[in-house]
């Protein structure tokens, strides 16, 4: 996948359906390639699964879920550069991952280093408690895993490192449990992030929220270039003739598509399949639960760090922004089945311990269950990801669920949007 615009060779309007990050990236790149672009979005705001909003209970602007971007996510940085928002994300310095195991009352810091295998797992000064030489053998198995292998096929589920390293990594990167997540996909990310040291693994945070960092600057950029963005317009049907799209159907009417025009569908897999019934798409998703608590000022994470990983608890990652403590629980099928109040109470008890205030009454909070946060990144589901091109001429797909070779992340979504725009612009 290329990351810079190439020359457009065919005229015609590019219609981008969906204003998540894949759609926004497609619109930005198609505009840069000199094509007239319009964006059509079903919701009343852009950003899709990566958005901010004002919450009335907390009286704060919160994100639907905490998002972590890593130094290796070059698609994200290219996008930010293109929309003039290169300083929108704050790098974490030092690039450390701090962990607490609540069940064993232990803490450690992960400081990745450069190499072909994660030798730093065993580093005497910052090793993960319980790590052993045999863990490097597991890492080697992961590095050489077949397409069908799960993470648990490669690493020892009984070893202390399973719950303290492999499982948190699988859930955070793949939103899929290590017992079913793809070993190959996880290793690809480890290779490009943790094994490149600080360069690839440094976390970047959206200090003012996801929309302020990634979405609003993209909308401003597009509007300044004359791109129309229509909200509240759901595409319900697609009419084709002689192998090319002819019209898009909305509840308000029909949008004609000229023969020289192209369309980029940047919508979730189930929506894409509803428009293109013979399209093969991943069918399983996994939820992410996010909890936001507005806490008394002074309640901070240990060491005042902006985020921390938790093990031996329901909570997996805790982020601190201003007076909001936000918790992420990925691959959360079991937790998401519980009531919001039950989840909030369980997780608050853990958080109160972490912040050194056990027994503190539960503060104002908001629980957000994203039931279809990402596709399930199992070997079987990954095989169902379609390429950007479709059987209909001039119609392309984008989205984190398409065959990017990357996990279903912001970076994958943006790179897929760039690629679809380049294909649309070249008439390929
Ligand atoms: C809670 C949570 C935490 C996450 N954490 C991380 C993280 O830490 N790091 C990371 O990189 N990624 C993370 N992700 C994943 C990331 O958010 C997604 O990969 C990315 O936002 C997907 O973008 P997209 O454009 O492909 O899809 P979407 O964001 O789903 O965008 C699709 C858009 O299409 C619109 N649409 C749907 N149907 C139609 C229709 N028929 N007509 C018109 N419009 C339509 C939708 O309203 C939506 O705006 C997380 C996701 C969630 C939910």
Short mmCIF file of C-alpha atoms and ligand atoms in Angstrom, two decimals:
data_model
loop_
_atom_site.label_atom_id
_atom_site.label_comp_id
_atom_site.label_asym_id
_atom_site.label_seq_id
_atom_site.Cartn_x
_atom_site.Cartn_y
_atom_site.Cartn_z
CA UNK A 1 0.00 0.00 0.00
CA UNK A 2 1.41 3.43 -0.91
CA UNK A 3 1.17 6.30 1.52
CA UNK A 4 1.45 9.34 -0.76
CA UNK A 5 -0.89 10.57 -3.50
CA UNK A 6 -0.31 9.40 -7.06
CA UNK A 7 -1.59 11.13 -10.20
CA UNK A 8 -5.26 10.80 -11.06
CA UNK A 9 -5.92 9.56 -14.56
CA UNK A 10 -9.69 9.43 -14.80
CA UNK A 11 -12.22 12.24 -14.19
CA UNK A 12 -15.53 11.93 -12.36
CA UNK A 13 -16.83 12.42 -8.85
CA UNK A 14 -15.79 10.10 -6.03
CA UNK A 15 -18.71 9.38 -3.69
CA UNK A 16 -17.49 8.18 -0.30
CA UNK A 17 -20.13 6.41 1.79
CA UNK A 18 -19.33 6.45 5.51
CA UNK A 19 -17.42 9.16 7.40
CA UNK A 20 -15.47 6.94 9.78
CA UNK A 21 -11.70 7.19 9.52
CA UNK A 22 -11.56 4.98 6.43
CA UNK A 23 -14.08 7.21 4.64
CA UNK A 24 -12.41 10.43 5.80
CA UNK A 25 -8.99 9.17 4.69
CA UNK A 26 -10.46 8.15 1.30
CA UNK A 27 -12.05 11.57 0.87
CA UNK A 28 -8.85 13.39 1.87
CA UNK A 29 -6.70 11.35 -0.52
CA UNK A 30 -9.18 11.52 -3.45
CA UNK A 31 -9.35 15.30 -2.99
CA UNK A 32 -5.54 15.49 -2.98
CA UNK A 33 -5.60 13.57 -6.25
CA UNK A 34 -7.73 16.31 -7.77
CA UNK A 35 -11.06 14.51 -7.84
CA UNK A 36 -14.39 16.13 -6.94
CA UNK A 37 -15.53 14.32 -3.77
CA UNK A 38 -18.73 14.07 -1.74
CA UNK A 39 -19.19 12.19 1.53
CA UNK A 40 -22.46 10.62 2.67
CA UNK A 41 -22.82 9.53 6.31
CA UNK A 42 -25.76 7.84 8.05
CA UNK A 43 -25.08 9.24 11.52
CA UNK A 44 -25.28 12.87 12.56
CA UNK A 45 -21.55 13.08 13.20
CA UNK A 46 -18.35 11.81 11.63
CA UNK A 47 -15.80 9.46 13.21
CA UNK A 48 -17.83 6.22 13.33
CA UNK A 49 -16.28 3.97 15.98
CA UNK A 50 -13.70 6.62 16.84
CA UNK A 51 -15.56 9.70 18.06
CA UNK A 52 -16.07 12.13 20.95
CA UNK A 53 -19.31 13.53 22.35
CA UNK A 54 -20.57 15.61 25.25
CA UNK A 55 -21.89 13.32 27.96
CA UNK A 56 -24.66 14.88 30.02
CA UNK A 57 -24.13 12.67 33.12
CA UNK A 58 -20.43 13.56 33.37
CA UNK A 59 -20.79 17.02 31.80
CA UNK A 60 -17.57 16.33 29.93
CA UNK A 61 -16.57 15.57 26.35
CA UNK A 62 -15.60 11.90 26.31
CA UNK A 63 -14.54 9.41 23.64
CA UNK A 64 -16.69 6.41 22.80
CA UNK A 65 -13.62 4.42 23.80
CA UNK A 66 -9.98 5.02 24.59
CA UNK A 67 -7.82 4.61 21.49
CA UNK A 68 -4.10 4.03 21.56
CA UNK A 69 -1.99 4.81 18.51
CA UNK A 70 1.57 3.53 18.26
CA UNK A 71 4.63 4.94 16.53
CA UNK A 72 4.43 2.22 13.85
CA UNK A 73 0.98 3.43 12.74
CA UNK A 74 2.41 5.39 9.81
CA UNK A 75 -0.97 5.59 8.05
CA UNK A 76 -2.27 7.69 10.95
CA UNK A 77 0.70 10.06 10.83
CA UNK A 78 0.45 10.41 7.03
CA UNK A 79 -3.25 11.25 7.45
CA UNK A 80 -2.55 13.84 10.15
CA UNK A 81 0.15 15.38 7.99
CA UNK A 82 -2.20 15.57 5.00
CA UNK A 83 -4.94 17.34 7.01
CA UNK A 84 -2.47 19.72 8.69
CA UNK A 85 -2.92 18.24 12.18
CA UNK A 86 0.53 16.75 12.69
CA UNK A 87 0.65 17.83 16.35
CA UNK A 88 -2.78 16.47 17.24
CA UNK A 89 -1.42 13.44 19.11
CA UNK A 90 0.78 13.57 22.20
CA UNK A 91 3.71 11.11 22.29
CA UNK A 92 4.31 9.33 25.58
CA UNK A 93 7.76 10.07 26.96
CA UNK A 94 9.33 7.81 28.16
CA UNK A 95 7.54 5.23 25.98
CA UNK A 96 6.90 2.84 28.88
CA UNK A 97 4.01 0.47 29.44
CA UNK A 98 3.34 0.24 33.19
CA UNK A 99 1.42 -2.78 34.47
CA UNK A 100 -0.16 -3.80 37.77
CA UNK A 101 -1.28 -7.36 38.51
CA UNK A 102 -4.13 -6.81 40.95
CA UNK A 103 -4.49 -10.50 41.81
CA UNK A 104 -0.79 -10.87 42.71
CA UNK A 105 -0.15 -7.33 43.97
CA UNK A 106 2.83 -6.84 41.62
CA UNK A 107 3.80 -4.14 39.20
CA UNK A 108 6.33 -3.86 36.38
CA UNK A 109 7.27 -1.69 33.44
CA UNK A 110 7.58 -2.95 29.89
CA UNK A 111 10.27 -1.10 27.97
CA UNK A 112 10.53 -2.73 24.52
CA UNK A 113 13.90 -2.92 22.80
CA UNK A 114 15.13 -3.59 19.27
CA UNK A 115 15.73 -7.19 18.09
CA UNK A 116 14.27 -10.13 16.22
CA UNK A 117 13.01 -11.74 19.43
CA UNK A 118 11.74 -9.99 22.59
CA UNK A 119 14.88 -10.54 24.69
CA UNK A 120 13.79 -7.63 26.88
CA UNK A 121 11.08 -9.92 28.30
CA UNK A 122 13.88 -11.35 30.42
CA UNK A 123 15.75 -8.11 31.08
CA UNK A 124 16.99 -8.16 34.70
CA UNK A 125 15.82 -4.58 35.45
CA UNK A 126 12.38 -4.53 33.89
CA UNK A 127 11.41 -8.14 33.34
CA UNK A 128 7.83 -9.28 33.64
CA UNK A 129 7.51 -11.25 36.89
CA UNK A 130 7.61 -15.00 36.18
CA UNK A 131 9.20 -14.71 32.72
CA UNK A 132 11.54 -17.57 31.80
CA UNK A 133 13.91 -18.56 29.02
CA UNK A 134 11.16 -20.87 27.66
CA UNK A 135 9.12 -17.76 26.85
CA UNK A 136 11.57 -16.95 24.07
CA UNK A 137 10.85 -20.37 22.57
CA UNK A 138 7.15 -19.42 22.62
CA UNK A 139 7.94 -16.12 20.92
CA UNK A 140 9.84 -18.01 18.21
CA UNK A 141 6.82 -20.30 17.69
CA UNK A 142 4.63 -17.24 17.29
CA UNK A 143 7.09 -15.74 14.81
CA UNK A 144 6.92 -18.88 12.65
CA UNK A 145 3.20 -19.67 13.13
CA UNK A 146 1.05 -20.98 10.28
CA UNK A 147 -1.97 -19.05 8.96
CA UNK A 148 -4.31 -21.32 10.93
CA UNK A 149 -2.55 -21.05 14.29
CA UNK A 150 -4.02 -19.22 17.25
CA UNK A 151 -1.83 -17.46 19.80
CA UNK A 152 -2.57 -20.16 22.38
CA UNK A 153 -1.35 -22.78 19.86
CA UNK A 154 2.09 -21.15 20.06
CA UNK A 155 2.55 -19.93 23.62
CA UNK A 156 2.09 -21.87 26.85
CA UNK A 157 -1.29 -20.89 28.39
CA UNK A 158 -0.06 -22.15 31.78
CA UNK A 159 3.04 -19.93 31.86
CA UNK A 160 2.85 -16.71 33.96
CA UNK A 161 3.64 -14.72 30.80
CA UNK A 162 0.39 -15.83 29.18
CA UNK A 163 -1.83 -13.72 31.46
CA UNK A 164 0.78 -11.00 31.96
CA UNK A 165 1.88 -10.44 28.35
CA UNK A 166 0.38 -12.52 25.55
CA UNK A 167 -3.25 -12.22 26.64
CA UNK A 168 -3.18 -8.42 27.28
CA UNK A 169 -1.43 -7.99 23.93
CA UNK A 170 -3.93 -10.18 22.05
CA UNK A 171 -6.90 -8.37 23.55
CA UNK A 172 -5.44 -4.90 23.04
CA UNK A 173 -4.23 -5.41 19.47
CA UNK A 174 -6.76 -7.90 18.09
CA UNK A 175 -9.75 -7.34 20.40
CA UNK A 176 -9.78 -11.12 20.44
CA UNK A 177 -8.84 -13.57 23.18
CA UNK A 178 -5.43 -15.26 22.86
CA UNK A 179 -7.18 -18.63 22.80
CA UNK A 180 -8.70 -17.82 19.39
CA UNK A 181 -6.78 -14.82 18.00
CA UNK A 182 -4.55 -15.15 14.94
CA UNK A 183 -0.90 -15.83 15.82
CA UNK A 184 0.34 -14.51 12.45
CA UNK A 185 -1.47 -11.20 12.74
CA UNK A 186 -0.34 -10.63 16.33
CA UNK A 187 3.27 -11.39 15.40
CA UNK A 188 3.17 -8.98 12.48
CA UNK A 189 2.20 -6.20 14.90
CA UNK A 190 4.79 -7.23 17.49
CA UNK A 191 7.46 -7.19 14.77
CA UNK A 192 6.52 -3.68 13.64
CA UNK A 193 6.00 -2.24 17.13
CA UNK A 194 7.56 -3.86 20.20
CA UNK A 195 10.57 -5.26 18.31
CA UNK A 196 11.47 -1.86 16.87
CA UNK A 197 11.93 -0.34 20.33
CA UNK A 198 10.70 3.17 21.06
CA UNK A 199 10.31 4.10 17.36
CA UNK A 200 7.45 1.71 16.63
CA UNK A 201 6.03 1.07 20.08
CA UNK A 202 5.80 4.59 21.51
CA UNK A 203 2.15 5.26 22.46
CA UNK A 204 0.44 8.41 21.20
CA UNK A 205 -2.64 9.79 22.94
CA UNK A 206 -5.41 12.13 21.84
CA UNK A 207 -5.11 14.51 24.80
CA UNK A 208 -8.16 16.57 23.76
CA UNK A 209 -10.20 13.64 22.51
CA UNK A 210 -10.49 11.60 19.32
CA UNK A 211 -12.72 13.97 17.37
CA UNK A 212 -10.51 16.99 18.12
CA UNK A 213 -7.41 15.08 17.01
CA UNK A 214 -8.53 12.99 14.05
CA UNK A 215 -12.02 13.89 12.87
CA UNK A 216 -12.64 17.66 13.14
CA UNK A 217 -9.40 18.65 11.36
CA UNK A 218 -10.26 16.22 8.54
CA UNK A 219 -13.75 17.72 8.16
CA UNK A 220 -12.30 21.26 8.15
CA UNK A 221 -9.71 20.20 5.57
CA UNK A 222 -12.38 18.68 3.31
CA UNK A 223 -14.81 21.61 3.62
CA UNK A 224 -12.05 24.10 2.80
CA UNK A 225 -11.58 22.16 -0.43
CA UNK A 226 -15.26 22.26 -1.35
CA UNK A 227 -16.14 18.69 -0.36
CA UNK A 228 -19.78 18.30 0.72
CA UNK A 229 -20.39 16.07 3.75
CA UNK A 230 -24.05 15.01 4.17
CA UNK A 231 -25.00 13.69 7.59
CA UNK A 232 -28.13 11.70 8.49
CA UNK A 233 -28.25 10.04 5.05
CA UNK A 234 -28.18 6.24 5.08
CA UNK A 235 -27.53 4.45 1.79
CA UNK A 236 -30.11 1.66 1.61
CA UNK A 237 -29.55 0.25 -1.86
CA UNK A 238 -27.18 0.21 -4.78
CA UNK A 239 -28.39 -0.18 -8.37
CA UNK A 240 -25.99 -1.49 -11.00
CA UNK A 241 -26.24 -1.83 -14.78
CA UNK A 242 -23.76 -3.45 -17.19
CA UNK A 243 -21.37 -4.16 -14.31
CA UNK A 244 -21.21 -0.53 -13.08
CA UNK A 245 -23.01 1.30 -10.28
CA UNK A 246 -25.88 3.42 -11.62
CA UNK A 247 -27.61 4.79 -8.54
CA UNK A 248 -27.54 4.91 -4.75
CA UNK A 249 -30.85 4.64 -2.93
CA UNK A 250 -31.54 6.61 0.26
CA UNK A 251 -34.81 6.91 2.18
CA UNK A 252 -35.12 10.41 0.68
CA UNK A 253 -34.60 9.43 -2.95
CA UNK A 254 -32.04 8.27 -5.48
CA UNK A 255 -28.55 9.61 -6.18
CA UNK A 256 -27.53 9.09 -9.82
CA UNK A 257 -24.00 7.84 -10.48
CA UNK A 258 -22.52 8.86 -13.86
CA UNK A 259 -20.47 6.27 -15.80
CA UNK A 260 -17.20 8.12 -15.08
CA UNK A 261 -17.96 8.39 -11.32
CA UNK A 262 -16.62 6.06 -8.66
CA UNK A 263 -17.90 4.98 -5.25
CA UNK A 264 -16.00 4.03 -2.09
CA UNK A 265 -18.02 2.04 0.42
CA UNK A 266 -16.40 2.80 3.79
CA UNK A 267 -19.10 1.23 5.94
CA UNK A 268 -19.08 -1.79 8.30
CA UNK A 269 -19.10 -5.33 6.82
CA UNK A 270 -22.76 -6.12 7.54
CA UNK A 271 -23.83 -2.85 5.89
CA UNK A 272 -21.60 -3.49 2.87
CA UNK A 273 -23.06 -6.96 2.47
CA UNK A 274 -26.60 -5.61 2.63
CA UNK A 275 -25.75 -3.47 -0.41
CA UNK A 276 -23.73 -6.19 -2.19
CA UNK A 277 -25.33 -9.53 -1.22
CA UNK A 278 -22.69 -11.70 -2.96
CA UNK A 279 -19.80 -10.01 -1.12
CA UNK A 280 -17.92 -12.26 1.32
CA UNK A 281 -17.29 -10.45 4.61
CA UNK A 282 -16.19 -11.38 8.14
CA UNK A 283 -19.33 -12.29 10.05
CA UNK A 284 -18.19 -12.33 13.69
CA UNK A 285 -17.48 -9.31 15.85
CA UNK A 286 -16.18 -8.82 19.40
CA UNK A 287 -17.33 -6.13 21.85
CA UNK A 288 -15.30 -3.55 23.76
CA UNK A 289 -16.67 -2.08 26.99
CA UNK A 290 -15.51 1.38 28.04
CA UNK A 291 -16.24 3.01 31.39
CA UNK A 292 -15.71 6.68 32.18
CA UNK A 293 -15.70 7.94 35.79
CA UNK A 294 -15.59 11.62 36.79
CA UNK A 295 -13.40 11.55 39.86
CA UNK A 296 -12.39 13.98 42.61
CA UNK A 297 -9.37 15.99 41.57
CA UNK A 298 -6.30 14.45 43.13
CA UNK A 299 -7.30 10.89 42.24
CA UNK A 300 -4.54 9.84 39.83
CA UNK A 301 -2.90 6.73 38.44
CA UNK A 302 0.25 5.61 40.30
CA UNK A 303 3.20 7.78 39.29
CA UNK A 304 0.84 10.23 37.56
CA UNK A 305 1.15 8.28 34.28
CA UNK A 306 -1.57 8.90 31.64
CA UNK A 307 -2.39 5.21 31.23
CA UNK A 308 -1.65 1.86 32.82
CA UNK A 309 -2.27 -1.82 32.01
CA UNK A 310 -4.06 -4.02 34.54
CA UNK A 311 -3.84 -7.79 34.88
CA UNK A 312 -5.82 -10.10 37.19
CA UNK A 313 -8.88 -7.83 36.97
CA UNK A 314 -11.86 -7.07 34.72
CA UNK A 315 -10.32 -3.70 33.86
CA UNK A 316 -7.55 -4.04 31.26
CA UNK A 317 -6.35 -0.48 30.57
CA UNK A 318 -6.98 2.71 32.51
CA UNK A 319 -6.51 6.17 31.02
CA UNK A 320 -6.47 9.44 32.93
CA UNK A 321 -7.49 12.69 31.21
CA UNK A 322 -8.23 15.64 33.46
CA UNK A 323 -10.74 14.47 36.08
CA UNK A 324 -11.88 11.51 33.98
CA UNK A 325 -10.58 7.98 34.57
CA UNK A 326 -11.52 5.76 31.62
CA UNK A 327 -11.29 1.99 31.53
CA UNK A 328 -11.13 -0.24 28.46
CA UNK A 329 -12.09 -3.90 28.43
CA UNK A 330 -11.51 -5.56 25.05
CA UNK A 331 -12.72 -8.98 23.84
CA UNK A 332 -15.42 -8.34 26.43
CA UNK A 333 -18.18 -10.76 25.38
CA UNK A 334 -18.83 -12.02 28.94
CA UNK A 335 -18.64 -8.59 30.58
CA UNK A 336 -20.83 -6.93 27.96
CA UNK A 337 -23.62 -9.39 28.83
CA UNK A 338 -23.86 -7.89 32.35
CA UNK A 339 -25.84 -4.76 33.24
CA UNK A 340 -24.05 -1.43 32.98
CA UNK A 341 -24.46 -0.81 36.72
CA UNK A 342 -22.98 -4.20 37.66
CA UNK A 343 -19.97 -3.61 35.39
CA UNK A 344 -19.47 -0.07 36.72
CA UNK A 345 -19.45 -1.31 40.34
CA UNK A 346 -17.00 -4.17 39.71
CA UNK A 347 -14.59 -2.03 37.74
CA UNK A 348 -14.80 0.90 40.18
CA UNK A 349 -13.77 -1.38 43.07
CA UNK A 350 -10.64 -2.27 41.04
CA UNK A 351 -9.96 1.32 40.10
CA UNK A 352 -10.32 2.53 43.67
CA UNK A 353 -7.58 0.09 44.67
CA UNK A 354 -5.31 1.17 41.82
CA UNK A 355 -5.65 4.86 42.70
CA UNK A 356 -5.04 4.18 46.39
CA UNK A 357 -8.60 4.99 47.49
CA UNK A 358 -10.21 1.59 48.24
CA UNK A 359 -13.80 1.75 49.44
CA UNK A 360 -14.48 5.16 47.81
CA UNK A 361 -18.13 5.38 46.70
CA UNK A 362 -18.68 5.03 42.97
CA UNK A 363 -18.50 8.48 41.30
CA UNK A 364 -20.64 9.70 38.34
CA UNK A 365 -19.96 7.38 35.44
CA UNK A 366 -20.91 6.34 31.92
CA UNK A 367 -20.67 2.79 30.53
CA UNK A 368 -20.39 2.38 26.75
CA UNK A 369 -20.77 -1.08 25.26
CA UNK A 370 -19.59 -1.16 21.65
CA UNK A 371 -21.06 -4.54 20.74
CA UNK A 372 -19.44 -4.61 17.28
CA UNK A 373 -16.23 -2.85 18.18
CA UNK A 374 -14.18 -4.82 15.63
CA UNK A 375 -14.34 -8.03 13.64
CA UNK A 376 -13.18 -11.16 15.48
CA UNK A 377 -9.55 -11.52 14.41
CA UNK A 378 -9.44 -15.29 14.33
CA UNK A 379 -7.70 -17.19 11.51
CA UNK A 380 -11.07 -18.22 10.03
CA UNK A 381 -12.58 -14.73 10.09
CA UNK A 382 -9.48 -13.08 8.67
CA UNK A 383 -9.77 -15.31 5.60
CA UNK A 384 -13.14 -13.66 4.86
CA UNK A 385 -11.71 -10.13 4.51
CA UNK A 386 -12.31 -8.91 0.94
CA UNK A 387 -9.87 -6.82 -1.15
CA UNK A 388 -10.57 -3.18 -2.00
CA UNK A 389 -11.72 -3.95 -5.55
CA UNK A 390 -15.20 -5.41 -6.18
CA UNK A 391 -16.95 -7.10 -9.07
CA UNK A 392 -18.75 -3.84 -9.84
CA UNK A 393 -16.67 -1.47 -11.95
CA UNK A 394 -15.78 1.79 -10.19
CA UNK A 395 -16.90 0.48 -6.77
CA UNK A 396 -14.26 0.05 -4.04
CA UNK A 397 -14.26 -1.00 -0.41
CA UNK A 398 -12.51 0.59 2.55
CA UNK A 399 -12.63 -0.09 6.26
CA UNK A 400 -10.66 -1.73 9.05
CA UNK A 401 -12.34 -5.06 8.22
CA UNK A 402 -11.11 -5.25 4.61
CA UNK A 403 -8.00 -7.18 3.65
CA UNK A 404 -5.36 -4.70 4.79
CA UNK A 405 -3.06 -7.34 6.29
CA UNK A 406 -3.27 -5.24 9.46
CA UNK A 407 -5.45 -5.64 12.54
CA UNK A 408 -8.80 -3.82 12.61
CA UNK A 409 -7.44 -0.50 13.88
CA UNK A 410 -7.42 3.19 13.01
CA UNK A 411 -4.19 2.65 11.08
CA UNK A 412 -5.72 -0.15 9.02
CA UNK A 413 -8.87 1.91 8.38
CA UNK A 414 -6.88 4.94 7.19
CA UNK A 415 -4.53 2.93 4.97
CA UNK A 416 -7.51 1.14 3.41
CA UNK A 417 -9.14 4.53 2.72
CA UNK A 418 -5.97 5.79 1.04
CA UNK A 419 -5.74 2.68 -1.10
CA UNK A 420 -9.38 2.79 -2.18
CA UNK A 421 -9.00 6.48 -3.13
CA UNK A 422 -5.91 5.75 -5.22
CA UNK A 423 -7.72 2.91 -7.00
CA UNK A 424 -10.80 5.08 -7.57
CA UNK A 425 -8.69 7.96 -8.86
CA UNK A 426 -6.76 5.75 -11.27
CA UNK A 427 -9.97 4.14 -12.52
CA UNK A 428 -8.39 0.78 -11.64
C1 LIG B 1 -14.21 1.09 21.96
C2 LIG B 1 -13.21 0.96 20.83
C3 LIG B 1 -11.85 1.05 21.11
C4 LIG B 1 -10.91 0.95 20.07
N1 LIG B 1 -9.59 1.09 20.36
C5 LIG B 1 -8.70 1.21 19.35
C6 LIG B 1 -7.35 1.55 19.60
O1 LIG B 1 -6.93 1.70 20.75
N2 LIG B 1 -6.50 1.70 18.53
C7 LIG B 1 -6.94 1.56 17.25
O2 LIG B 1 -6.15 1.78 16.32
N3 LIG B 1 -8.22 1.20 16.97
C8 LIG B 1 -9.12 1.03 17.98
N4 LIG B 1 -10.42 0.73 17.72
C9 LIG B 1 -10.82 0.41 16.33
C10 LIG B 1 -11.06 1.69 15.50
O3 LIG B 1 -11.99 2.51 16.14
C11 LIG B 1 -11.62 1.26 14.15
O4 LIG B 1 -10.71 0.36 13.55
C12 LIG B 1 -11.84 2.41 13.18
O5 LIG B 1 -12.46 3.51 13.81
C13 LIG B 1 -12.70 1.88 12.03
O6 LIG B 1 -12.96 2.92 11.10
P1 LIG B 1 -13.82 2.61 9.79
O7 LIG B 1 -13.91 3.89 9.07
O8 LIG B 1 -13.26 1.42 9.11
O9 LIG B 1 -15.27 2.16 10.30
P2 LIG B 1 -16.40 2.95 11.12
O10 LIG B 1 -15.75 3.80 12.14
O11 LIG B 1 -17.36 1.92 11.59
O12 LIG B 1 -17.10 3.90 10.06
C14 LIG B 1 -18.17 3.50 9.24
C15 LIG B 1 -19.08 4.71 9.04
O13 LIG B 1 -20.08 4.34 8.09
C16 LIG B 1 -21.32 4.86 8.52
N5 LIG B 1 -22.36 4.03 7.88
C17 LIG B 1 -22.71 2.76 8.18
N6 LIG B 1 -23.65 2.32 7.34
C18 LIG B 1 -23.91 3.34 6.48
C19 LIG B 1 -24.79 3.49 5.36
N7 LIG B 1 -25.59 2.48 4.94
N8 LIG B 1 -24.84 4.69 4.70
C20 LIG B 1 -24.04 5.73 5.10
N9 LIG B 1 -23.17 5.62 6.16
C21 LIG B 1 -23.10 4.44 6.82
C22 LIG B 1 -21.26 4.72 10.03
O14 LIG B 1 -22.21 5.56 10.67
C23 LIG B 1 -19.81 5.10 10.31
O15 LIG B 1 -19.66 6.50 10.53
C24 LIG B 1 -11.37 0.75 18.74
C25 LIG B 1 -12.74 0.63 18.48
C26 LIG B 1 -13.65 0.75 19.49
C27 LIG B 1 -15.12 0.65 19.18
#
